[in-house]
RNA sequence: GCGCCUGUAGCUCAGUGGACAGAGCGGCGGACUUCUAAUCCGCGGGUCGGAGGUUCGAAUCCUCCCAGGCGCACCA
């Protein structure tokens, strides 16, 4: 919807033409019903109040002006004040030609002021394998990162872990116990992976981290950097000088309530509580570290159980003198494990966890990634511990991938035959619908990026697949290779394949040439 | 008690101010001498949790209520 986008697409130019005639911005929408035209605008309804005129009168004038445009084949009004437009085949050719000219970057580059962005995600302490719960964090965070990068931002992914806390101590003690052939201590960690680590020499943390990284790489998530709390902790003394702190009850507090916090926080515990820095102290060190490294924006991907810290990060930014707008906390609801219709409590000790590797072994990377991002982040996800239902071949991911396989088949058949976006025939409903769908992509991607909502992309990909499969299936009318319409239809197929491939890539799913 | 999220078709969910509310799955009935039937077509299915309000227009915005999930430590 930015100026740059509207002026460089056929749809944007048409909107600008209409806006000039209406005297107000015009947004063309695709009506739900075919009888309401290719595109429609409600601008007359919006103007009626200010102009003190009946909406249909304004609509009628605009429809008359629109009908005179070469791109417009027919313009009608409809109560209470819509203007409905039917566009000429030449306009479709122009629009499709522009889409193809944009190449692989079609739909990208929407960031008006590109930023250096860090997305911190997963960040599970390395006390065990990555679970399917953390995998949602990764699938979601990585897709957001892909969207931001496609928009033109410089994006890095970081994994943060606490290598020195009590959780890690319990983990190390559990491995030590296993090495002596003893059971894990109270509150320790059990499981086959502990035995695997016990068979190795030395600190079990590095091999555990390698295993985590392997799981995530297999899941197509690559981390540019790994941050350790122990390396950051040494910066605490210099940090304390810059903060408004005081002592009470033997502990060191920060006056965060003066920066919008609901209460002050302890940064260093009192001696009788161990005298160690708190998690909040680590938060402050880490945020400053991120921003000092030159990131314009620091994004935290956190499960909804951490929603309480959302305001805390803004408080930290203010305490350190940074613009809180540079810090962004994105929350997603949690993954619940079910068995049939029963919710089961996740518990490592009882073995009631599903690891990412198990999930991927069962359903494959593509179905797993799709399943973990195809609904809004504000909605919780159930994963059946027996995994039978996710194994289904009815998963929409295959429906979408099939578009890519079918278009690839067409090009195997067509070879290097010439293509031409300019249609030499009158376009039928399926052809028009497919072009219009593909033209939605730039705005859809822009919205998905701004809203941090990759599920809009999977939803859109299904819509593209609907339109494509409807076109493709009727071979009598829509034969591509060898038909009189071949040059145009090859152009349409190339555009379809490109949009589907990009949509799948944005959520980390492969686009196969054969299925 | 305070805060955040959710409540839409039998099930899982899209839909963040527009035209009679959509899709997938499940159910029933049809379509292959194919550029891949992992596809397509048809039929059934909904007081959009409830009540008010704002608006020409509300699933969408506001207020209250109900139900479910999660969070409110000198825990990590």
PDB file of C-alpha atoms (C1' of nucleotides) in Angstrom, chain B:
ATOM      1  C1'   G B   1      -7.637 -10.117  42.794  1.00  0.00           C
ATOM      2  C1'   C B   2      -4.763  -8.018  38.458  1.00  0.00           C
ATOM      3  C1'   G B   3      -2.919  -8.861  33.398  1.00  0.00           C
ATOM      4  C1'   C B   4      -2.416 -11.424  28.420  1.00  0.00           C
ATOM      5  C1'   C B   5      -4.632 -14.936  24.805  1.00  0.00           C
ATOM      6  C1'   U B   6      -8.851 -17.728  22.926  1.00  0.00           C
ATOM      7  C1'   G B   7     -14.419 -18.669  21.968  1.00  0.00           C
ATOM      8  C1'   U B   8     -16.883 -18.670  13.986  1.00  0.00           C
ATOM      9  C1'   A B   9     -19.926 -25.362  10.333  1.00  0.00           C
ATOM     10  C1'   G B  10     -19.610 -32.264  13.330  1.00  0.00           C
ATOM     11  C1'   C B  11     -13.700 -31.467  13.788  1.00  0.00           C
ATOM     12  C1'   U B  12      -9.257 -28.049  12.828  1.00  0.00           C
ATOM     13  C1'   C B  13      -9.189 -23.126  11.570  1.00  0.00           C
ATOM     14  C1'   A B  14      -9.134 -18.374   7.897  1.00  0.00           C
ATOM     15  C1'   G B  15     -11.606 -13.917   8.006  1.00  0.00           C
ATOM     16  C1'   U B  16      -8.342  -7.051  12.172  1.00  0.00           C
ATOM     17  C1'   G B  17     -15.089  -1.799   9.200  1.00  0.00           C
ATOM     18  C1'   G B  18     -18.241  -3.490   3.572  1.00  0.00           C
ATOM     19  C1'   A B  19     -22.304  -6.684  -0.605  1.00  0.00           C
ATOM     20  C1'   C B  20     -26.513 -13.305   1.148  1.00  0.00           C
ATOM     21  C1'   A B  21     -19.944 -15.400   6.760  1.00  0.00           C
ATOM     22  C1'   G B  22     -15.273 -18.894   3.946  1.00  0.00           C
ATOM     23  C1'   A B  23     -11.572 -23.125   3.478  1.00  0.00           C
ATOM     24  C1'   G B  24      -9.610 -27.889   4.715  1.00  0.00           C
ATOM     25  C1'   C B  25     -10.939 -32.439   7.037  1.00  0.00           C
ATOM     26  C1'   G B  26     -15.051 -35.738   7.987  1.00  0.00           C
ATOM     27  C1'   G B  27     -20.207 -37.470   5.484  1.00  0.00           C
ATOM     28  C1'   C B  28     -23.008 -38.453   0.815  1.00  0.00           C
ATOM     29  C1'   G B  29     -22.999 -38.543  -4.773  1.00  0.00           C
ATOM     30  C1'   G B  30     -20.223 -37.917  -9.330  1.00  0.00           C
ATOM     31  C1'   A B  31     -15.563 -37.090 -12.938  1.00  0.00           C
ATOM     32  C1'   C B  32      -9.265 -40.249 -15.200  1.00  0.00           C
ATOM     33  C1'   U B  33      -7.027 -43.093 -23.224  1.00  0.00           C
ATOM     34  C1'   U B  34      -4.052 -36.395 -18.578  1.00  0.00           C
ATOM     35  C1'   C B  35       0.916 -31.128 -19.353  1.00  0.00           C
ATOM     36  C1'   U B  36       0.903 -36.223 -12.328  1.00  0.00           C
ATOM     37  C1'   A B  37      -6.670 -38.039  -9.748  1.00  0.00           C
ATOM     38  C1'   A B  38      -1.667 -35.936  -3.705  1.00  0.00           C
ATOM     39  C1'   U B  39      -6.798 -33.286  -8.617  1.00  0.00           C
ATOM     40  C1'   C B  40     -11.784 -31.510  -9.895  1.00  0.00           C
ATOM     41  C1'   C B  41     -17.417 -30.953  -9.574  1.00  0.00           C
ATOM     42  C1'   G B  42     -22.054 -31.304  -6.758  1.00  0.00           C
ATOM     43  C1'   C B  43     -25.019 -31.885  -1.972  1.00  0.00           C
ATOM     44  C1'   G B  44     -25.644 -31.165   3.096  1.00  0.00           C
ATOM     45  C1'   G B  45     -24.225 -28.310   7.171  1.00  0.00           C
ATOM     46  C1'   G B  46     -23.396 -21.627  11.305  1.00  0.00           C
ATOM     47  C1'   U B  47     -28.473 -17.511  16.913  1.00  0.00           C
ATOM     48  C1'   C B  48     -19.812 -15.738  14.415  1.00  0.00           C
ATOM     49  C1'   G B  49     -19.868 -17.482  23.386  1.00  0.00           C
ATOM     50  C1'   G B  50     -23.929 -13.790  25.528  1.00  0.00           C
ATOM     51  C1'   A B  51     -25.916  -8.674  26.225  1.00  0.00           C
ATOM     52  C1'   G B  52     -25.605  -3.599  25.224  1.00  0.00           C
ATOM     53  C1'   G B  53     -23.183   0.459  22.332  1.00  0.00           C
ATOM     54  C1'   U B  54     -20.555   3.252  18.060  1.00  0.00           C
ATOM     55  C1'   U B  55     -21.439   3.275  12.465  1.00  0.00           C
ATOM     56  C1'   C B  56     -24.955   4.211   6.337  1.00  0.00           C
ATOM     57  C1'   G B  57     -22.743  -0.778   7.418  1.00  0.00           C
ATOM     58  C1'   A B  58     -19.847  -4.978  12.955  1.00  0.00           C
ATOM     59  C1'   A B  59     -17.412 -11.815  13.239  1.00  0.00           C
ATOM     60  C1'   U B  60     -14.168  -7.330  12.973  1.00  0.00           C
ATOM     61  C1'   C B  61     -14.194  -1.241  17.078  1.00  0.00           C
ATOM     62  C1'   C B  62     -15.954   0.073  22.593  1.00  0.00           C
ATOM     63  C1'   U B  63     -18.228  -1.571  27.521  1.00  0.00           C
ATOM     64  C1'   C B  64     -19.977  -5.418  30.641  1.00  0.00           C
ATOM     65  C1'   C B  65     -20.845 -10.650  31.453  1.00  0.00           C
ATOM     66  C1'   C B  66     -19.898 -16.155  30.714  1.00  0.00           C
ATOM     67  C1'   A B  67     -16.442 -20.222  29.541  1.00  0.00           C
ATOM     68  C1'   G B  68     -11.387 -22.186  28.647  1.00  0.00           C
ATOM     69  C1'   G B  69      -5.845 -21.542  28.534  1.00  0.00           C
ATOM     70  C1'   C B  70      -1.584 -18.884  30.488  1.00  0.00           C
ATOM     71  C1'   G B  71       1.062 -15.454  33.692  1.00  0.00           C
ATOM     72  C1'   C B  72       1.585 -12.350  38.087  1.00  0.00           C
ATOM     73  C1'   A B  73       8.858 -14.798  43.235  1.00  0.00           C
ATOM     74  C1'   C B  74      15.535 -12.291  46.123  1.00  0.00           C
ATOM     75  C1'   C B  75      12.404 -19.575  40.354  1.00  0.00           C
ATOM     76  C1'   A B  76      15.148 -20.376  36.104  1.00  0.00           C
TER      77        A B  76
END
